[in-house]
PDB file of C-alpha atoms and ligand atoms in Angstrom:
ATOM      1  CA  MET I  20      84.801  68.949 163.164  1.00 83.00           C
ATOM      2  CA  PRO I  21      82.812  66.086 164.625  1.00 94.00           C
ATOM      3  CA  ILE I  22      84.571  64.366 167.505  1.00 98.00           C
ATOM      4  CA  THR I  23      86.073  60.709 166.989  1.00 98.00           C
ATOM      5  CA  VAL I  24      85.219  58.355 169.915  1.00 98.00           C
ATOM      6  CA  VAL I  25      87.616  55.289 170.263  1.00 98.00           C
ATOM      7  CA  HIS I  26      87.399  52.533 172.970  1.00 98.00           C
ATOM      8  CA  THR I  27      90.635  50.596 172.302  1.00 98.00           C
ATOM      9  CA  LYS I  28      94.438  51.580 172.577  1.00 98.00           C
ATOM     10  CA  ALA I  29      95.262  50.401 169.088  1.00 97.00           C
ATOM     11  CA  ASP I  30      92.601  52.914 167.583  1.00 98.00           C
ATOM     12  CA  LEU I  31      93.543  55.751 169.789  1.00 98.00           C
ATOM     13  CA  ARG I  32      97.385  55.221 168.656  1.00 96.00           C
ATOM     14  CA  SER I  33      96.127  55.159 165.022  1.00 95.00           C
ATOM     15  CA  GLU I  34      93.849  58.134 165.533  1.00 96.00           C
ATOM     16  CA  VAL I  35      96.551  60.290 167.180  1.00 96.00           C
ATOM     17  CA  ALA I  36      98.796  59.570 164.092  1.00 94.00           C
ATOM     18  CA  ARG I  37      96.354  60.193 161.519  1.00 95.00           C
ATOM     19  CA  LEU I  38      95.385  63.565 163.350  1.00 95.00           C
ATOM     20  CA  ILE I  39      99.209  64.524 163.547  1.00 94.00           C
ATOM     21  CA  ARG I  40     100.003  63.521 160.070  1.00 93.00           C
ATOM     22  CA  GLU I  41      96.953  65.216 158.683  1.00 93.00           C
ATOM     23  CA  HIS I  42      97.761  68.618 160.495  1.00 91.00           C
ATOM     24  CA  ALA I  43     101.389  68.375 159.296  1.00 88.00           C
ATOM     25  CA  GLY I  44     100.207  67.604 155.975  1.00 86.00           C
ATOM     26  CA  ARG I  45      98.033  70.889 155.968  1.00 88.00           C
ATOM     27  CA  ARG I  46     100.202  73.076 157.722  1.00 83.00           C
ATOM     28  CA  GLY I  47     103.676  71.927 156.568  1.00 85.00           C
ATOM     29  CA  SER I  48     104.798  71.901 160.215  1.00 85.00           C
ATOM     30  CA  ALA I  49     104.715  69.393 163.286  1.00 87.00           C
ATOM     31  CA  PRO I  50     101.623  70.333 165.563  1.00 93.00           C
ATOM     32  CA  SER I  51     101.313  70.350 169.141  1.00 96.00           C
ATOM     33  CA  LEU I  52      99.121  67.618 171.246  1.00 97.00           C
ATOM     34  CA  GLY I  53      97.138  68.612 174.125  1.00 98.00           C
ATOM     35  CA  LEU I  54      95.726  65.658 176.345  1.00 98.00           C
ATOM     36  CA  VAL I  55      92.941  66.041 178.782  1.00 98.00           C
ATOM     37  CA  PRO I  56      92.802  63.251 181.269  1.00 98.00           C
ATOM     38  CA  THR I  57      89.071  62.979 182.907  1.00 98.00           C
ATOM     39  CA  MET I  58      86.630  60.212 184.532  1.00 98.00           C
ATOM     40  CA  GLY I  59      83.850  61.579 182.380  1.00 97.00           C
ATOM     41  CA  ALA I  60      80.369  63.226 183.773  1.00 96.00           C
ATOM     42  CA  LEU I  61      81.776  66.389 182.320  1.00 98.00           C
ATOM     43  CA  HIS I  62      80.697  69.687 183.699  1.00 98.00           C
ATOM     44  CA  SER I  63      82.162  73.296 183.107  1.00 98.00           C
ATOM     45  CA  GLY I  64      85.289  72.518 185.189  1.00 98.00           C
ATOM     46  CA  HIS I  65      86.323  69.904 182.663  1.00 98.00           C
ATOM     47  CA  ARG I  66      85.194  72.184 179.607  1.00 98.00           C
ATOM     48  CA  ARG I  67      87.626  74.935 181.097  1.00 98.00           C
ATOM     49  CA  LEU I  68      90.251  72.218 180.683  1.00 98.00           C
ATOM     50  CA  ALA I  69      89.273  71.531 177.155  1.00 98.00           C
ATOM     51  CA  GLU I  70      89.072  75.001 176.152  1.00 98.00           C
ATOM     52  CA  ALA I  71      92.501  75.675 177.487  1.00 98.00           C
ATOM     53  CA  ALA I  72      94.078  72.563 175.515  1.00 98.00           C
ATOM     54  CA  VAL I  73      92.090  73.476 172.321  1.00 98.00           C
ATOM     55  CA  ALA I  74      93.278  77.133 172.738  1.00 98.00           C
ATOM     56  CA  ALA I  75      97.106  76.118 172.843  1.00 98.00           C
ATOM     57  CA  ASN I  76      97.349  73.059 170.967  1.00 97.00           C
ATOM     58  CA  ASP I  77      96.575  71.997 167.178  1.00 96.00           C
ATOM     59  CA  VAL I  78      95.659  68.516 168.210  1.00 97.00           C
ATOM     60  CA  VAL I  79      93.649  67.578 171.260  1.00 98.00           C
ATOM     61  CA  VAL I  80      92.783  64.333 172.989  1.00 98.00           C
ATOM     62  CA  ALA I  81      90.596  63.835 176.050  1.00 98.00           C
ATOM     63  CA  SER I  82      90.328  60.673 177.873  1.00 98.00           C
ATOM     64  CA  ILE I  83      87.129  59.545 179.516  1.00 98.00           C
ATOM     65  CA  PHE I  84      88.050  56.360 182.017  1.00 98.00           C
ATOM     66  CA  VAL I  85      86.580  56.063 185.414  1.00 98.00           C
ATOM     67  CA  ASN I  86      89.758  54.516 187.058  1.00 98.00           C
ATOM     68  CA  PRO I  87      89.200  51.574 189.502  1.00 98.00           C
ATOM     69  CA  LEU I  88      92.669  51.782 190.846  1.00 98.00           C
ATOM     70  CA  GLN I  89      92.228  55.307 192.255  1.00 97.00           C
ATOM     71  CA  PHE I  90      89.036  54.306 194.165  1.00 96.00           C
ATOM     72  CA  GLY I  91      89.130  52.812 197.649  1.00 92.00           C
ATOM     73  CA  ASP I  92      85.291  52.760 198.412  1.00 91.00           C
ATOM     74  CA  PRO I  93      83.635  50.102 196.067  1.00 94.00           C
ATOM     75  CA  LYS I  94      80.342  52.161 196.562  1.00 93.00           C
ATOM     76  CA  ASP I  95      82.035  55.295 195.343  1.00 92.00           C
ATOM     77  CA  LEU I  96      83.174  53.413 192.044  1.00 95.00           C
ATOM     78  CA  GLU I  97      79.967  51.923 191.457  1.00 96.00           C
ATOM     79  CA  ARG I  98      77.892  54.918 191.483  1.00 93.00           C
ATOM     80  CA  TYR I  99      80.334  57.500 189.692  1.00 95.00           C
ATOM     81  CA  PRO I 100      78.236  58.856 187.046  1.00 95.00           C
ATOM     82  CA  ARG I 101      78.792  57.570 183.565  1.00 96.00           C
ATOM     83  CA  THR I 102      77.337  59.699 180.750  1.00 97.00           C
ATOM     84  CA  LEU I 103      79.613  59.149 177.568  1.00 98.00           C
ATOM     85  CA  GLU I 104      77.169  60.683 175.158  1.00 98.00           C
ATOM     86  CA  ALA I 105      77.068  63.817 176.761  1.00 98.00           C
ATOM     87  CA  ASP I 106      80.798  64.146 177.455  1.00 98.00           C
ATOM     88  CA  ALA I 107      81.336  63.661 173.696  1.00 98.00           C
ATOM     89  CA  ALA I 108      78.908  66.027 173.039  1.00 98.00           C
ATOM     90  CA  LEU I 109      80.532  68.515 175.216  1.00 98.00           C
ATOM     91  CA  LEU I 110      84.201  67.792 173.977  1.00 98.00           C
ATOM     92  CA  GLU I 111      82.867  68.250 170.542  1.00 98.00           C
ATOM     93  CA  SER I 112      81.210  71.750 171.109  1.00 98.00           C
ATOM     94  CA  VAL I 113      84.749  73.025 172.405  1.00 98.00           C
ATOM     95  CA  GLY I 114      86.788  71.591 169.560  1.00 98.00           C
ATOM     96  CA  VAL I 115      88.530  68.425 171.192  1.00 98.00           C
ATOM     97  CA  ASP I 116      89.332  66.297 168.114  1.00 98.00           C
ATOM     98  CA  LEU I 117      89.397  62.670 169.815  1.00 98.00           C
ATOM     99  CA  ALA I 118      88.028  60.939 172.686  1.00 98.00           C
ATOM    100  CA  PHE I 119      89.397  57.901 174.176  1.00 98.00           C
ATOM    101  CA  ALA I 120      86.747  55.981 176.430  1.00 98.00           C
ATOM    102  CA  PRO I 121      88.360  52.540 177.131  1.00 98.00           C
ATOM    103  CA  SER I 122      86.785  49.748 179.071  1.00 98.00           C
ATOM    104  CA  VAL I 123      88.478  48.475 182.300  1.00 98.00           C
ATOM    105  CA  GLU I 124      89.478  45.421 180.687  1.00 98.00           C
ATOM    106  CA  GLU I 125      91.070  47.437 177.687  1.00 98.00           C
ATOM    107  CA  MET I 126      93.073  49.449 180.276  1.00 98.00           C
ATOM    108  CA  TYR I 127      94.024  46.556 182.515  1.00 98.00           C
ATOM    109  CA  PRO I 128      93.672  43.330 180.584  1.00 97.00           C
ATOM    110  CA  GLY I 129      93.880  40.353 182.899  1.00 94.00           C
ATOM    111  CA  GLY I 130      93.030  42.284 186.052  1.00 97.00           C
ATOM    112  CA  ASP I 131      95.045  44.963 188.119  1.00 96.00           C
ATOM    113  CA  PRO I 132      98.320  45.716 186.962  1.00 97.00           C
ATOM    114  CA  LEU I 133     101.165  44.242 189.086  1.00 96.00           C
ATOM    115  CA  VAL I 134     103.493  47.158 188.554  1.00 97.00           C
ATOM    116  CA  ARG I 135     102.251  50.638 189.484  1.00 97.00           C
ATOM    117  CA  VAL I 136     103.919  54.177 189.851  1.00 98.00           C
ATOM    118  CA  THR I 137     104.013  55.103 193.581  1.00 97.00           C
ATOM    119  CA  ALA I 138     103.579  58.715 194.372  1.00 96.00           C
ATOM    120  CA  GLY I 139     105.972  58.423 197.580  1.00 94.00           C
ATOM    121  CA  PRO I 140     105.846  60.972 200.479  1.00 92.00           C
ATOM    122  CA  LEU I 141     103.833  63.570 198.897  1.00 92.00           C
ATOM    123  CA  ALA I 142     100.742  61.156 198.602  1.00 94.00           C
ATOM    124  CA  GLY I 143     101.031  60.100 202.379  1.00 93.00           C
ATOM    125  CA  LYS I 144      99.012  63.350 203.608  1.00 95.00           C
ATOM    126  CA  TRP I 145      95.805  65.179 202.958  1.00 97.00           C
ATOM    127  CA  GLU I 146      93.920  63.176 200.353  1.00 96.00           C
ATOM    128  CA  GLY I 147      96.359  60.086 200.685  1.00 96.00           C
ATOM    129  CA  ALA I 148      96.066  59.887 204.251  1.00 95.00           C
ATOM    130  CA  SER I 149      92.151  59.109 203.894  1.00 91.00           C
ATOM    131  CA  ARG I 150      92.462  57.305 200.480  1.00 93.00           C
ATOM    132  CA  PRO I 151      95.639  55.103 200.875  1.00 94.00           C
ATOM    133  CA  GLY I 152      96.783  54.027 197.424  1.00 95.00           C
ATOM    134  CA  HIS I 153      94.574  56.692 195.598  1.00 97.00           C
ATOM    135  CA  PHE I 154      97.567  58.650 194.156  1.00 98.00           C
ATOM    136  CA  ASP I 155      99.258  55.685 193.210  1.00 98.00           C
ATOM    137  CA  GLY I 156      96.281  54.709 191.104  1.00 98.00           C
ATOM    138  CA  VAL I 157      96.185  58.102 189.603  1.00 98.00           C
ATOM    139  CA  LEU I 158      99.715  58.187 188.653  1.00 98.00           C
ATOM    140  CA  THR I 159      99.580  54.710 187.160  1.00 98.00           C
ATOM    141  CA  VAL I 160      96.505  55.621 185.003  1.00 98.00           C
ATOM    142  CA  VAL I 161      98.081  58.894 184.059  1.00 98.00           C
ATOM    143  CA  SER I 162     101.578  57.276 182.991  1.00 98.00           C
ATOM    144  CA  LYS I 163      99.748  54.934 180.810  1.00 98.00           C
ATOM    145  CA  LEU I 164      97.484  57.911 179.107  1.00 98.00           C
ATOM    146  CA  PHE I 165     100.751  59.796 178.476  1.00 98.00           C
ATOM    147  CA  HIS I 166     102.481  56.722 176.981  1.00 97.00           C
ATOM    148  CA  LEU I 167      99.221  55.962 174.800  1.00 97.00           C
ATOM    149  CA  ALA I 168      98.697  59.448 173.617  1.00 97.00           C
ATOM    150  CA  MET I 169     102.102  60.130 172.843  1.00 93.00           C
ATOM    151  CA  PRO I 170     102.255  59.598 168.903  1.00 84.00           C
ATOM    152  CA  GLY I 171     104.687  56.978 167.600  1.00 79.00           C
ATOM    153  CA  PRO I 172     107.700  57.527 165.418  1.00 76.00           C
ATOM    154  CA  ALA I 173     105.591  56.845 162.092  1.00 73.00           C
ATOM    155  CA  ALA I 174     103.378  59.861 162.824  1.00 75.00           C
ATOM    156  CA  GLY I 175     106.238  62.520 163.495  1.00 77.00           C
ATOM    157  CA  GLN I 176     107.081  63.883 167.037  1.00 82.00           C
ATOM    158  CA  PRO I 177     104.715  66.739 167.998  1.00 84.00           C
ATOM    159  CA  THR I 178     106.457  70.193 168.569  1.00 88.00           C
ATOM    160  CA  ALA I 179     104.772  70.080 172.226  1.00 94.00           C
ATOM    161  CA  PHE I 180     103.059  67.517 174.508  1.00 96.00           C
ATOM    162  CA  ARG I 181     100.831  69.281 176.926  1.00 98.00           C
ATOM    163  CA  ALA I 182      98.628  67.575 179.519  1.00 98.00           C
ATOM    164  CA  TYR I 183      96.113  69.483 181.539  1.00 98.00           C
ATOM    165  CA  PHE I 184      94.923  69.134 184.961  1.00 98.00           C
ATOM    166  CA  GLY I 185      92.466  71.168 187.375  1.00 98.00           C
ATOM    167  CA  GLN I 186      93.811  72.951 190.339  1.00 96.00           C
ATOM    168  CA  LYS I 187      90.684  71.650 191.986  1.00 95.00           C
ATOM    169  CA  ASP I 188      92.605  68.598 192.838  1.00 96.00           C
ATOM    170  CA  ALA I 189      95.454  70.428 194.058  1.00 96.00           C
ATOM    171  CA  GLN I 190      97.366  67.595 195.526  1.00 97.00           C
ATOM    172  CA  GLN I 191      96.995  65.545 192.205  1.00 98.00           C
ATOM    173  CA  LEU I 192      98.165  68.296 190.184  1.00 97.00           C
ATOM    174  CA  ALA I 193     101.414  68.742 192.614  1.00 96.00           C
ATOM    175  CA  ILE I 194     101.971  64.930 192.410  1.00 97.00           C
ATOM    176  CA  VAL I 195     101.578  64.612 188.482  1.00 98.00           C
ATOM    177  CA  ARG I 196     104.305  67.576 188.301  1.00 97.00           C
ATOM    178  CA  ARG I 197     106.404  65.740 190.510  1.00 97.00           C
ATOM    179  CA  MET I 198     106.155  62.537 188.574  1.00 98.00           C
ATOM    180  CA  VAL I 199     106.777  64.224 185.226  1.00 98.00           C
ATOM    181  CA  LYS I 200     109.901  65.878 186.736  1.00 98.00           C
ATOM    182  CA  ASP I 201     111.268  62.973 188.765  1.00 97.00           C
ATOM    183  CA  LEU I 202     110.599  60.068 185.928  1.00 98.00           C
ATOM    184  CA  ASP I 203     111.584  62.681 182.890  1.00 98.00           C
ATOM    185  CA  PHE I 204     108.229  62.426 181.046  1.00 97.00           C
ATOM    186  CA  PRO I 205     108.418  64.486 177.969  1.00 95.00           C
ATOM    187  CA  VAL I 206     105.099  66.412 179.133  1.00 97.00           C
ATOM    188  CA  GLU I 207     104.333  69.921 180.077  1.00 98.00           C
ATOM    189  CA  VAL I 208     101.966  69.768 182.862  1.00 98.00           C
ATOM    190  CA  VAL I 209      99.355  72.645 182.798  1.00 98.00           C
ATOM    191  CA  GLY I 210      97.352  73.380 185.697  1.00 97.00           C
ATOM    192  CA  VAL I 211      93.833  75.048 184.960  1.00 98.00           C
ATOM    193  CA  PRO I 212      91.994  77.245 187.671  1.00 97.00           C
ATOM    194  CA  ILE I 213      88.965  76.066 189.493  1.00 98.00           C
ATOM    195  CA  VAL I 214      85.586  76.588 188.026  1.00 98.00           C
ATOM    196  CA  ARG I 215      83.025  77.424 190.695  1.00 98.00           C
ATOM    197  CA  ALA I 216      79.115  77.609 190.911  1.00 97.00           C
ATOM    198  CA  GLU I 217      77.506  80.955 191.185  1.00 97.00           C
ATOM    199  CA  ASP I 218      77.243  80.186 194.810  1.00 96.00           C
ATOM    200  CA  GLY I 219      80.816  79.405 195.213  1.00 97.00           C
ATOM    201  CA  LEU I 220      80.886  75.529 195.542  1.00 98.00           C
ATOM    202  CA  ALA I 221      83.628  73.983 193.236  1.00 98.00           C
ATOM    203  CA  LEU I 222      82.156  72.000 190.394  1.00 98.00           C
ATOM    204  CA  SER I 223      82.405  68.525 190.761  1.00 96.00           C
ATOM    205  CA  SER I 224      80.933  65.233 189.171  1.00 92.00           C
ATOM    206  CA  ARG I 225      80.089  64.270 192.907  1.00 92.00           C
ATOM    207  CA  ASN I 226      77.965  67.455 193.738  1.00 96.00           C
ATOM    208  CA  GLN I 227      74.740  65.758 191.976  1.00 95.00           C
ATOM    209  CA  PHE I 228      74.774  63.615 195.105  1.00 95.00           C
ATOM    210  CA  LEU I 229      74.322  66.294 197.434  1.00 97.00           C
ATOM    211  CA  SER I 230      70.301  67.080 198.597  1.00 98.00           C
ATOM    212  CA  ALA I 231      69.599  71.070 198.390  1.00 97.00           C
ATOM    213  CA  GLU I 232      70.189  71.136 202.004  1.00 98.00           C
ATOM    214  CA  GLN I 233      73.418  69.722 202.052  1.00 98.00           C
ATOM    215  CA  ARG I 234      74.644  71.781 199.090  1.00 98.00           C
ATOM    216  CA  GLU I 235      73.901  74.857 201.187  1.00 98.00           C
ATOM    217  CA  ALA I 236      76.093  73.393 203.990  1.00 98.00           C
ATOM    218  CA  ALA I 237      78.848  72.579 201.929  1.00 98.00           C
ATOM    219  CA  LEU I 238      79.302  76.260 200.965  1.00 98.00           C
ATOM    220  CA  VAL I 239      80.961  76.736 204.141  1.00 98.00           C
ATOM    221  CA  LEU I 240      84.234  75.185 202.387  1.00 98.00           C
ATOM    222  CA  SER I 241      84.492  78.161 199.821  1.00 98.00           C
ATOM    223  CA  ARG I 242      83.426  80.795 202.505  1.00 98.00           C
ATOM    224  CA  ALA I 243      86.624  79.367 204.630  1.00 98.00           C
ATOM    225  CA  LEU I 244      88.895  79.609 201.674  1.00 98.00           C
ATOM    226  CA  ARG I 245      87.726  82.852 200.776  1.00 98.00           C
ATOM    227  CA  LEU I 246      88.267  84.082 204.548  1.00 97.00           C
ATOM    228  CA  VAL I 247      91.901  83.228 204.440  1.00 96.00           C
ATOM    229  CA  ASP I 248      92.255  84.429 200.716  1.00 96.00           C
ATOM    230  CA  GLU I 249      91.039  87.778 201.770  1.00 96.00           C
ATOM    231  CA  ARG I 250      93.368  88.100 204.560  1.00 93.00           C
ATOM    232  CA  ALA I 251      96.214  87.075 202.038  1.00 92.00           C
ATOM    233  CA  THR I 252      95.402  89.843 199.686  1.00 91.00           C
ATOM    234  CA  ALA I 253      95.452  92.309 202.578  1.00 91.00           C
ATOM    235  CA  HIS I 254      98.668  91.136 204.118  1.00 89.00           C
ATOM    236  CA  GLU I 255      97.171  90.172 207.434  1.00 90.00           C
ATOM    237  CA  PRO I 256      97.900  87.169 209.184  1.00 90.00           C
ATOM    238  CA  LEU I 257      95.902  84.445 207.803  1.00 91.00           C
ATOM    239  CA  GLU I 258      94.775  82.759 211.230  1.00 92.00           C
ATOM    240  CA  PRO I 259      93.847  79.398 209.497  1.00 93.00           C
ATOM    241  CA  ASP I 260      92.197  78.477 212.653  1.00 94.00           C
ATOM    242  CA  ASP I 261      89.079  81.012 212.202  1.00 96.00           C
ATOM    243  CA  ALA I 262      88.595  78.975 208.776  1.00 97.00           C
ATOM    244  CA  VAL I 263      88.601  75.638 210.702  1.00 97.00           C
ATOM    245  CA  ASP I 264      86.408  77.079 213.376  1.00 98.00           C
ATOM    246  CA  LEU I 265      84.046  78.473 210.859  1.00 98.00           C
ATOM    247  CA  ILE I 266      83.891  74.901 209.004  1.00 98.00           C
ATOM    248  CA  LYS I 267      83.331  73.154 212.376  1.00 98.00           C
ATOM    249  CA  SER I 268      80.389  75.401 213.308  1.00 98.00           C
ATOM    250  CA  GLN I 269      78.565  74.275 210.252  1.00 98.00           C
ATOM    251  CA  PRO I 270      76.045  71.415 210.841  1.00 98.00           C
ATOM    252  CA  GLY I 271      76.158  68.513 208.314  1.00 98.00           C
ATOM    253  CA  VAL I 272      79.840  69.083 207.670  1.00 98.00           C
ATOM    254  CA  GLU I 273      82.557  66.913 208.892  1.00 98.00           C
ATOM    255  CA  LEU I 274      85.762  68.730 208.406  1.00 98.00           C
ATOM    256  CA  ASP I 275      88.996  66.180 207.604  1.00 97.00           C
ATOM    257  CA  TYR I 276      91.377  68.999 207.143  1.00 97.00           C
ATOM    258  CA  PHE I 277      91.741  72.530 206.265  1.00 97.00           C
ATOM    259  CA  GLU I 278      95.540  73.779 205.864  1.00 95.00           C
ATOM    260  CA  VAL I 279      97.817  76.373 204.364  1.00 95.00           C
ATOM    261  CA  VAL I 280     100.402  74.574 202.527  1.00 94.00           C
ATOM    262  CA  ASP I 281     103.510  75.246 200.208  1.00 92.00           C
ATOM    263  CA  PRO I 282     102.279  74.582 196.506  1.00 90.00           C
ATOM    264  CA  ASP I 283     104.848  72.169 195.670  1.00 88.00           C
ATOM    265  CA  THR I 284     105.791  70.378 198.602  1.00 91.00           C
ATOM    266  CA  LEU I 285     102.328  70.395 200.289  1.00 93.00           C
ATOM    267  CA  GLU I 286     103.914  71.029 203.626  1.00 92.00           C
ATOM    268  CA  PRO I 287     102.172  73.275 206.100  1.00 91.00           C
ATOM    269  CA  LEU I 288     103.329  76.789 206.312  1.00 86.00           C
ATOM    270  CA  ALA I 289     103.826  77.017 209.840  1.00 70.00           C
ATOM    271  CA  PHE I 290     105.204  80.571 209.481  1.00 66.00           C
ATOM    272  CA  ASN I 291     103.859  83.351 207.793  1.00 61.00           C
ATOM    273  CA  CYS I 292     100.419  82.527 208.245  1.00 73.00           C
ATOM    274  CA  ARG I 293      99.554  82.506 211.989  1.00 74.00           C
ATOM    275  CA  GLU I 294     100.199  85.872 213.868  1.00 75.00           C
ATOM    276  CA  THR I 295     102.778  87.564 211.239  1.00 78.00           C
ATOM    277  CA  PRO I 296     101.627  89.078 208.048  1.00 80.00           C
ATOM    278  CA  PHE I 297     101.243  86.986 205.091  1.00 81.00           C
ATOM    279  CA  THR I 298     103.586  87.876 202.274  1.00 79.00           C
ATOM    280  CA  GLY I 299     104.171  85.170 199.897  1.00 82.00           C
ATOM    281  CA  GLU I 300     102.378  82.482 197.899  1.00 86.00           C
ATOM    282  CA  ALA I 301     100.722  79.344 199.362  1.00 93.00           C
ATOM    283  CA  LEU I 302      97.786  77.259 198.696  1.00 95.00           C
ATOM    284  CA  ALA I 303      94.736  76.717 201.070  1.00 96.00           C
ATOM    285  CA  ILE I 304      93.439  73.145 201.060  1.00 97.00           C
ATOM    286  CA  VAL I 305      90.210  71.643 202.350  1.00 98.00           C
ATOM    287  CA  ALA I 306      88.337  68.364 202.432  1.00 98.00           C
ATOM    288  CA  ALA I 307      85.300  67.421 204.224  1.00 98.00           C
ATOM    289  CA  ARG I 308      82.275  64.955 204.157  1.00 97.00           C
ATOM    290  CA  VAL I 309      78.810  66.050 203.616  1.00 98.00           C
ATOM    291  CA  GLY I 310      76.416  63.165 204.250  1.00 96.00           C
ATOM    292  CA  ASP I 311      78.423  60.518 202.472  1.00 94.00           C
ATOM    293  CA  VAL I 312      79.965  62.775 199.675  1.00 94.00           C
ATOM    294  CA  ARG I 313      83.649  63.742 200.224  1.00 95.00           C
ATOM    295  CA  LEU I 314      84.350  67.150 198.954  1.00 97.00           C
ATOM    296  CA  ILE I 315      87.708  68.918 198.171  1.00 97.00           C
ATOM    297  CA  ASP I 316      88.540  72.308 197.521  1.00 98.00           C
ATOM    298  CA  SER I 317      91.583  74.870 197.391  1.00 97.00           C
ATOM    299  CA  MET I 318      92.653  78.390 196.751  1.00 97.00           C
ATOM    300  CA  PRO I 319      95.959  79.836 195.510  1.00 95.00           C
ATOM    301  CA  LEU I 320      96.907  82.511 198.033  1.00 94.00           C
ATOM    302  CA  LYS I 321      99.002  85.603 197.145  1.00 89.00           C
ATOM    303  CA  ALA I 322      99.671  88.644 198.745  1.00 80.00           C
ATOM    304  CA  ARG I 323      98.957  91.324 196.328  1.00 74.00           C
TER     305      ARG I 323
HETATM  306  P1  AMP E 415      87.773  64.137 187.316  1.00 78.23           P
HETATM  307  O1  AMP E 415      87.072  63.836 186.067  1.00 78.23           O
HETATM  308  O2  AMP E 415      87.136  64.448 188.424  1.00 78.23           O
HETATM  309  O3  AMP E 415      89.126  63.220 187.478  1.00 78.23           O
HETATM  310  O4  AMP E 415      88.632  65.529 186.740  1.00 78.23           O
HETATM  311  C1  AMP E 415      89.514  65.547 185.481  1.00 78.23           C
HETATM  312  C2  AMP E 415      90.024  66.891 185.689  1.00 78.23           C
HETATM  313  O5  AMP E 415      89.297  67.731 185.581  1.00 78.23           O
HETATM  314  C3  AMP E 415      91.098  67.014 186.814  1.00 78.23           C
HETATM  315  O6  AMP E 415      92.299  67.394 186.458  1.00 78.23           O
HETATM  316  C4  AMP E 415      90.417  67.563 187.545  1.00 78.23           C
HETATM  317  O7  AMP E 415      91.222  68.596 188.600  1.00 78.23           O
HETATM  318  C5  AMP E 415      89.562  68.823 186.705  1.00 78.23           C
HETATM  319  N1  AMP E 415      88.407  69.486 187.452  1.00 78.23           N
HETATM  320  C6  AMP E 415      87.390  68.851 188.249  1.00 78.23           C
HETATM  321  N2  AMP E 415      86.719  69.694 188.619  1.00 78.23           N
HETATM  322  C7  AMP E 415      86.954  70.950 188.192  1.00 78.23           C
HETATM  323  C8  AMP E 415      86.565  72.252 188.547  1.00 78.23           C
HETATM  324  N3  AMP E 415      85.588  72.603 189.245  1.00 78.23           N
HETATM  325  N4  AMP E 415      87.435  73.358 187.905  1.00 78.23           N
HETATM  326  C9  AMP E 415      88.623  72.998 187.347  1.00 78.23           C
HETATM  327  N5  AMP E 415      89.103  71.683 186.859  1.00 78.23           N
HETATM  328  C10 AMP E 415      88.507  71.035 187.374  1.00 78.23           C
END
């Protein structure tokens, strides 16, 4: 089926309603609805999210919106790649039904919203520490997208409303899950594993700003994550300081943080990873600057 691309909230609502009604008419039962929020410049990481949504839902909507509220650095916002035609083709090839690609004016008529969703203490650390306001911007746009994509009463309720987020942005995933829980959104949040390039670098729309040399240097991040992952698998002490030293020894890479944290609270696991054998579940997270590109990566750790 060819994908439909809409640019206004009104068209999004009417197209979702049409797809839901059509599906219910064909099948005689209410469909499930999947939502994949993105900022576009889609790559195989986003593809994996869309594939997961298509596999589990009858109707799938993806959004493509470079959300100014979540950018602190105007240069980062300005140079963020915008590739709508290619994005629509990728989504269509996976089987996504509808793409919502609004303008900034359409999403925030009259300027930035006065009322925002605040992410609270979970947003004060890691990414939030170096990007003040970032997660409030994320939650504000994600809340709007949830409301906009959820069909109104005329279309009938879907049997499930699922939203797909990548584990690549581990803190974002944890905070969105917490918002859904704390604010009772009728949405099931699904986390999708990270997709990496063959050399190990986590796919990101910002990787294209890396020179060949910088990209080579950036590989130290996934190497550091693998180091603690191998120790986790072997039930050994993780000794995260070794991963920190490894990254710090790489010229051209400026480490912001490397930590082993609880996947829900994002608090560092002080015990169970230094000197004592690792037995539980945790998340290793890392962020670094390579040239003027900020890269993040993470890896779920499990003693197997
Ligand atoms: P973005 O367009 O960067 O806002 O990303 C949209 C969604 O795709 C977010 O939920 C990201 O976590 C997810 N995503 C981005 N890169 C990857 C990746 N390499 N693997 C899996 N998911 C990703």
